[in-house]
Amino acid sequence: MDNLTPSDLFSPSKARQQRAQAQDWAHIDSWLSYKYAGRTVPTFERNEETLKVLRELSMANERADEERAVLERVEREALKELDEVEKNEDDERILSTLEASLTPEGEQALDALASTAVALNAPTADAQTMAHILIQHTMTAQNLTNQLAHIQTLQNYLDKQQSLLRTQLDELQTNPAFATPSNLARQTTEQTRQVKHLRAKIREHEDKLSSLQSSQSRSMTPGSQHIGSPEAISEMLEQQKALNALREKVERLEREVDEFAGLPADREAARKEVGKLEVKLDELRRRRDELFEGLVKR
């Protein structure tokens, strides 16, 4: 009940759970005190897992005690019934006569057979029955021996693990590298302050971003609000292709127009000028041919 928090006082379920755990711990403490019979109970960590294990162990121990008590009561009643059985004088006389008639070796054999039947708890002294019982006892003893060897191996492993854990615990408790920093409280306070400051900055930037998005939405025209959509981007690409084709066509026409640079603006004057140039071109071709023929004759 010492670990109740203020919030638990207003929670009936938590308070009820705490009371149940306190009662379980009181029962465990009483049971351990009884089992250690005045000796000091070893210290252990008190948590829910430990409580669960100890509760199961105490319940198993109580069941074992009850079973042992029932077995002892049955044995006492059986012995009492055997003591109350009336002795038959004829049986005693026959047994005395039989013992007197036996040789020392026969008497030893009879004693051995009777002792074996009693030790094996056999219903009769039949040799085959006692042989089966003896085999069964041998198998049981072998199984118990194997189980004891397994338990011993497990115990050795647990002892090694316990020693290793104690060494690690001592290392954690004594090594300065695992000690709590002296300025831990100051570091925690500083980090908490930085976290609060960063959270305030984040909220401030989020507000600014929301304001910018709102102002941008208001300033955008209805047509431009969907400018970033896939359809708008595809349309822009098509328009860009058409514009490039038109630009190439204009450049080709400009090159063709450049070939007629220097001609008069009047159509008839331009045609006369072109005629003169064609006559001059013919003269140049004829002159070329003549020069070529002169070179061939040489």
Tab-separated table of C-alpha atoms in Angstrom:
chain	number	residue	atom	x	y	z
A	1	MET	CA	0.000	0.000	0.000
A	2	ASP	CA	2.988	2.307	0.258
A	3	ASN	CA	3.292	2.661	-3.512
A	4	LEU	CA	-0.208	4.086	-4.003
A	5	THR	CA	-0.186	7.255	-6.060
A	6	PRO	CA	-2.691	10.102	-5.663
A	7	SER	CA	-4.419	9.023	-8.884
A	8	ASP	CA	-4.939	5.519	-7.440
A	9	LEU	CA	-6.994	6.927	-4.582
A	10	PHE	CA	-9.621	7.992	-7.125
A	11	SER	CA	-9.487	4.690	-9.064
A	12	PRO	CA	-11.377	1.860	-7.270
A	13	SER	CA	-9.952	-0.805	-9.572
A	14	LYS	CA	-6.333	0.215	-8.930
A	15	ALA	CA	-6.930	0.502	-5.199
A	16	ARG	CA	-8.534	-2.953	-5.158
A	17	GLN	CA	-5.582	-4.357	-7.094
A	18	GLN	CA	-3.116	-2.793	-4.657
A	19	ARG	CA	-5.006	-4.278	-1.685
A	20	ALA	CA	-4.966	-7.738	-3.297
A	21	GLN	CA	-1.202	-7.488	-3.918
A	22	ALA	CA	-0.627	-6.370	-0.321
A	23	GLN	CA	-2.583	-9.385	0.959
A	24	ASP	CA	-0.608	-11.728	-1.328
A	25	TRP	CA	2.702	-10.291	-0.096
A	26	ALA	CA	1.569	-10.700	3.523
A	27	HIS	CA	0.724	-14.364	2.841
A	28	ILE	CA	4.086	-14.909	1.085
A	29	ASP	CA	6.011	-13.288	3.955
A	30	SER	CA	4.211	-15.473	6.498
A	31	TRP	CA	4.847	-18.606	4.437
A	32	LEU	CA	8.564	-17.806	3.987
A	33	SER	CA	8.959	-17.070	7.711
A	34	TYR	CA	7.405	-20.455	8.527
A	35	LYS	CA	9.582	-22.288	6.011
A	36	TYR	CA	12.839	-20.681	7.200
A	37	ALA	CA	11.905	-21.391	10.838
A	38	GLY	CA	13.539	-18.371	12.463
A	39	ARG	CA	16.344	-17.994	9.927
A	40	THR	CA	16.752	-14.796	7.934
A	41	VAL	CA	14.732	-14.771	4.733
A	42	PRO	CA	16.956	-13.853	1.738
A	43	THR	CA	16.270	-10.495	0.170
A	44	PHE	CA	14.704	-10.405	-3.287
A	45	GLU	CA	13.149	-7.893	-5.635
A	46	ARG	CA	9.471	-7.306	-4.958
A	47	ASN	CA	7.684	-7.034	-8.282
A	48	GLU	CA	4.699	-8.646	-9.951
A	49	GLU	CA	6.688	-11.450	-11.607
A	50	THR	CA	8.356	-12.431	-8.315
A	51	LEU	CA	4.989	-12.331	-6.546
A	52	LYS	CA	3.446	-14.583	-9.206
A	53	VAL	CA	6.250	-17.169	-8.935
A	54	LEU	CA	6.216	-17.189	-5.124
A	55	ARG	CA	2.421	-17.481	-5.077
A	56	GLU	CA	2.529	-20.505	-7.407
A	57	LEU	CA	5.345	-22.031	-5.333
A	58	SER	CA	3.430	-21.600	-2.074
A	59	MET	CA	0.286	-23.131	-3.598
A	60	ALA	CA	2.285	-26.115	-4.896
A	61	ASN	CA	3.912	-26.530	-1.476
A	62	GLU	CA	0.562	-26.434	0.267
A	63	ARG	CA	-0.833	-29.056	-2.104
A	64	ALA	CA	2.213	-31.263	-1.461
A	65	ASP	CA	1.755	-30.874	2.306
A	66	GLU	CA	-1.910	-31.839	1.996
A	67	GLU	CA	-1.073	-34.889	-0.103
A	68	ARG	CA	1.610	-35.955	2.399
A	69	ALA	CA	-0.815	-35.507	5.286
A	70	VAL	CA	-3.444	-37.634	3.503
A	71	LEU	CA	-0.849	-40.335	2.775
A	72	GLU	CA	0.321	-40.402	6.389
A	73	ARG	CA	-3.288	-40.649	7.615
A	74	VAL	CA	-3.954	-43.575	5.221
A	75	GLU	CA	-0.789	-45.343	6.405
A	76	ARG	CA	-1.755	-44.889	10.051
A	77	GLU	CA	-5.238	-46.253	9.388
A	78	ALA	CA	-3.799	-49.230	7.491
A	79	LEU	CA	-1.415	-50.047	10.343
A	80	LYS	CA	-4.265	-49.705	12.786
A	81	GLU	CA	-6.361	-52.146	10.758
A	82	LEU	CA	-3.456	-54.601	10.612
A	83	ASP	CA	-3.033	-54.414	14.368
A	84	GLU	CA	-6.735	-55.049	14.871
A	85	VAL	CA	-6.767	-58.206	12.712
A	86	GLU	CA	-7.261	-61.258	14.885
A	87	LYS	CA	-4.409	-63.721	14.835
A	88	ASN	CA	-5.195	-67.265	13.694
A	89	GLU	CA	-3.628	-69.828	16.037
A	90	ASP	CA	-3.686	-72.502	13.305
A	91	ASP	CA	-1.576	-70.304	11.024
A	92	GLU	CA	0.954	-69.793	13.819
A	93	ARG	CA	1.049	-73.513	14.494
A	94	ILE	CA	1.507	-74.353	10.814
A	95	LEU	CA	4.264	-71.730	10.510
A	96	SER	CA	6.046	-73.063	13.582
A	97	THR	CA	5.815	-76.632	12.270
A	98	LEU	CA	7.108	-75.528	8.863
A	99	GLU	CA	10.037	-73.624	10.358
A	100	ALA	CA	10.928	-76.598	12.556
A	101	SER	CA	10.906	-78.909	9.542
A	102	LEU	CA	13.152	-76.725	7.404
A	103	THR	CA	16.881	-77.106	7.117
A	104	PRO	CA	19.043	-74.052	7.940
A	105	GLU	CA	19.424	-73.387	4.231
A	106	GLY	CA	15.691	-73.689	3.678
A	107	GLU	CA	14.983	-71.394	6.599
A	108	GLN	CA	17.359	-68.799	5.165
A	109	ALA	CA	15.702	-69.129	1.753
A	110	LEU	CA	12.244	-68.700	3.311
A	111	ASP	CA	13.389	-65.626	5.245
A	112	ALA	CA	14.937	-64.172	2.093
A	113	LEU	CA	11.749	-64.827	0.093
A	114	ALA	CA	9.587	-63.268	2.786
A	115	SER	CA	11.885	-60.241	3.177
A	116	THR	CA	11.939	-59.740	-0.585
A	117	ALA	CA	8.142	-59.934	-0.825
A	118	VAL	CA	7.777	-57.411	1.991
A	119	ALA	CA	10.421	-55.081	0.532
A	120	LEU	CA	8.795	-55.220	-2.898
A	121	ASN	CA	5.308	-54.887	-1.405
A	122	ALA	CA	4.267	-57.931	-3.441
A	123	PRO	CA	0.765	-59.338	-2.903
A	124	THR	CA	2.102	-62.930	-3.068
A	125	ALA	CA	5.444	-64.694	-2.800
A	126	ASP	CA	5.207	-65.971	-6.378
A	127	ALA	CA	8.632	-65.787	-7.994
A	128	GLN	CA	7.298	-64.559	-11.373
A	129	THR	CA	5.227	-61.824	-9.736
A	130	MET	CA	8.178	-60.650	-7.662
A	131	ALA	CA	10.401	-60.734	-10.766
A	132	HIS	CA	8.019	-58.410	-12.623
A	133	ILE	CA	7.828	-56.100	-9.626
A	134	LEU	CA	11.617	-56.121	-9.284
A	135	ILE	CA	12.022	-55.206	-12.985
A	136	GLN	CA	9.499	-52.395	-12.603
A	137	HIS	CA	11.355	-51.072	-9.553
A	138	THR	CA	14.653	-51.286	-11.451
A	139	MET	CA	13.225	-49.265	-14.364
A	140	THR	CA	11.798	-46.690	-11.965
A	141	ALA	CA	15.116	-46.416	-10.156
A	142	GLN	CA	16.952	-45.944	-13.477
A	143	ASN	CA	14.517	-43.244	-14.598
A	144	LEU	CA	14.911	-41.455	-11.282
A	145	THR	CA	18.689	-41.685	-11.596
A	146	ASN	CA	18.577	-40.135	-15.064
A	147	GLN	CA	16.271	-37.393	-13.849
A	148	LEU	CA	18.540	-36.670	-10.900
A	149	ALA	CA	21.534	-36.437	-13.243
A	150	HIS	CA	19.624	-34.021	-15.479
A	151	ILE	CA	18.561	-31.953	-12.482
A	152	GLN	CA	22.138	-31.888	-11.214
A	153	THR	CA	23.382	-30.664	-14.603
A	154	LEU	CA	20.673	-28.006	-14.630
A	155	GLN	CA	21.594	-27.011	-11.086
A	156	ASN	CA	25.253	-26.615	-12.063
A	157	TYR	CA	24.262	-24.462	-15.037
A	158	LEU	CA	22.026	-22.306	-12.860
A	159	ASP	CA	24.839	-21.914	-10.310
A	160	LYS	CA	27.198	-20.728	-13.056
A	161	GLN	CA	24.599	-18.304	-14.401
A	162	GLN	CA	23.930	-16.999	-10.916
A	163	SER	CA	27.642	-16.453	-10.342
A	164	LEU	CA	27.916	-14.655	-13.678
A	165	LEU	CA	24.920	-12.451	-12.888
A	166	ARG	CA	26.330	-11.585	-9.473
A	167	THR	CA	29.621	-10.631	-11.114
A	168	GLN	CA	27.817	-8.438	-13.626
A	169	LEU	CA	25.714	-6.886	-10.873
A	170	ASP	CA	28.816	-6.115	-8.847
A	171	GLU	CA	30.393	-4.587	-11.966
A	172	LEU	CA	27.328	-2.404	-12.506
A	173	GLN	CA	27.349	-1.290	-8.883
A	174	THR	CA	31.074	-0.591	-8.542
A	175	ASN	CA	32.263	0.501	-12.009
A	176	PRO	CA	32.328	4.314	-12.255
A	177	ALA	CA	31.436	4.073	-15.951
A	178	PHE	CA	27.918	2.938	-15.006
A	179	ALA	CA	27.471	5.533	-12.279
A	180	THR	CA	24.843	8.219	-12.668
A	181	PRO	CA	26.418	11.533	-13.799
A	182	SER	CA	26.487	14.190	-11.123
A	183	ASN	CA	25.004	16.760	-13.479
A	184	LEU	CA	22.180	14.496	-14.649
A	185	ALA	CA	19.502	16.704	-13.133
A	186	ARG	CA	20.945	19.803	-14.797
A	187	GLN	CA	21.218	18.023	-18.157
A	188	THR	CA	17.631	16.822	-17.883
A	189	THR	CA	16.435	20.341	-17.072
A	190	GLU	CA	18.423	21.812	-19.962
A	191	GLN	CA	17.127	19.211	-22.432
A	192	THR	CA	13.565	19.775	-21.242
A	193	ARG	CA	13.982	23.506	-21.766
A	194	GLN	CA	15.395	22.949	-25.262
A	195	VAL	CA	12.518	20.635	-26.129
A	196	LYS	CA	9.976	23.239	-25.052
A	197	HIS	CA	11.824	25.916	-27.040
A	198	LEU	CA	11.930	23.737	-30.159
A	199	ARG	CA	8.253	22.886	-29.830
A	200	ALA	CA	7.413	26.594	-29.653
A	201	LYS	CA	9.573	27.216	-32.749
A	202	ILE	CA	7.841	24.380	-34.586
A	203	ARG	CA	4.399	25.800	-33.778
A	204	GLU	CA	5.572	29.264	-34.887
A	205	HIS	CA	6.852	27.970	-38.230
A	206	GLU	CA	3.721	25.896	-38.731
A	207	ASP	CA	1.608	29.027	-38.201
A	208	LYS	CA	3.762	30.954	-40.703
A	209	LEU	CA	3.472	28.153	-43.245
A	210	SER	CA	-0.299	28.023	-42.827
A	211	SER	CA	-0.486	31.815	-43.270
A	212	LEU	CA	1.624	31.683	-46.443
A	213	GLN	CA	-0.470	28.873	-47.866
A	214	SER	CA	-3.673	30.795	-47.129
A	215	SER	CA	-2.380	34.006	-48.740
A	216	GLN	CA	-1.147	32.082	-51.766
A	217	SER	CA	-4.528	30.401	-52.153
A	218	ARG	CA	-6.295	33.755	-52.064
A	219	SER	CA	-3.903	35.339	-54.606
A	220	MET	CA	-4.177	32.543	-57.160
A	221	THR	CA	-6.720	32.826	-60.001
A	222	PRO	CA	-9.247	30.038	-60.561
A	223	GLY	CA	-7.288	28.878	-63.586
A	224	SER	CA	-3.939	28.921	-61.860
A	225	GLN	CA	-5.119	26.949	-58.832
A	226	HIS	CA	-4.837	23.765	-60.853
A	227	ILE	CA	-1.556	24.640	-62.565
A	228	GLY	CA	0.279	21.917	-60.725
A	229	SER	CA	-2.164	19.168	-61.689
A	230	PRO	CA	-1.019	16.363	-64.046
A	231	GLU	CA	-3.491	17.467	-66.727
A	232	ALA	CA	-2.166	21.047	-66.689
A	233	ILE	CA	1.435	19.840	-66.896
A	234	SER	CA	0.613	17.560	-69.847
A	235	GLU	CA	-1.140	20.419	-71.647
A	236	MET	CA	1.853	22.711	-71.067
A	237	LEU	CA	4.189	20.082	-72.554
A	238	GLU	CA	2.011	19.768	-75.674
A	239	GLN	CA	1.957	23.557	-76.078
A	240	GLN	CA	5.737	23.649	-75.694
A	241	LYS	CA	6.135	21.056	-78.493
A	242	ALA	CA	3.814	23.039	-80.802
A	243	LEU	CA	5.744	26.227	-80.021
A	244	ASN	CA	9.076	24.543	-80.864
A	245	ALA	CA	7.697	23.284	-84.215
A	246	LEU	CA	6.406	26.758	-85.058
A	247	ARG	CA	9.783	28.296	-84.162
A	248	GLU	CA	11.611	25.850	-86.477
A	249	LYS	CA	9.211	26.692	-89.337
A	250	VAL	CA	9.787	30.456	-88.847
A	251	GLU	CA	13.572	29.978	-88.814
A	252	ARG	CA	13.382	27.951	-92.084
A	253	LEU	CA	11.317	30.677	-93.747
A	254	GLU	CA	13.752	33.324	-92.525
A	255	ARG	CA	16.654	31.411	-94.128
A	256	GLU	CA	14.740	31.222	-97.402
A	257	VAL	CA	13.970	34.956	-97.255
A	258	ASP	CA	17.637	35.720	-96.552
A	259	GLU	CA	18.543	34.161	-99.900
A	260	PHE	CA	16.644	36.992	-101.650
A	261	ALA	CA	18.298	39.762	-99.648
A	262	GLY	CA	19.409	42.789	-101.764
A	263	LEU	CA	16.610	42.464	-104.355
A	264	PRO	CA	14.339	45.475	-105.002
A	265	ALA	CA	11.047	45.595	-103.178
A	266	ASP	CA	9.129	45.941	-106.487
A	267	ARG	CA	8.218	42.608	-108.060
A	268	GLU	CA	8.963	43.541	-111.718
A	269	ALA	CA	12.275	45.181	-110.797
A	270	ALA	CA	13.169	42.125	-108.765
A	271	ARG	CA	12.351	39.827	-111.685
A	272	LYS	CA	14.595	41.918	-114.025
A	273	GLU	CA	17.381	41.772	-111.460
A	274	VAL	CA	16.980	38.006	-111.194
A	275	GLY	CA	17.075	37.768	-115.015
A	276	LYS	CA	20.321	39.717	-115.151
A	277	LEU	CA	21.794	37.456	-112.482
A	278	GLU	CA	20.724	34.367	-114.411
A	279	VAL	CA	22.429	35.717	-117.606
A	280	LYS	CA	25.561	36.407	-115.608
A	281	LEU	CA	25.353	32.915	-114.129
A	282	ASP	CA	25.131	31.409	-117.611
A	283	GLU	CA	28.205	33.379	-118.739
A	284	LEU	CA	30.124	32.146	-115.706
A	285	ARG	CA	29.147	28.562	-116.450
A	286	ARG	CA	30.223	28.920	-120.086
A	287	ARG	CA	33.529	30.456	-119.024
A	288	ARG	CA	34.040	27.578	-116.613
A	289	ASP	CA	33.400	25.026	-119.314
A	290	GLU	CA	35.862	26.683	-121.654
A	291	LEU	CA	38.563	26.721	-119.002
A	292	PHE	CA	37.936	23.065	-118.304
A	293	GLU	CA	38.245	22.140	-122.009
A	294	GLY	CA	41.492	24.116	-122.294
A	295	LEU	CA	42.909	22.138	-119.387
A	296	VAL	CA	41.869	18.860	-120.977
A	297	LYS	CA	43.567	19.672	-124.321
A	298	ARG	CA	46.836	20.392	-122.584
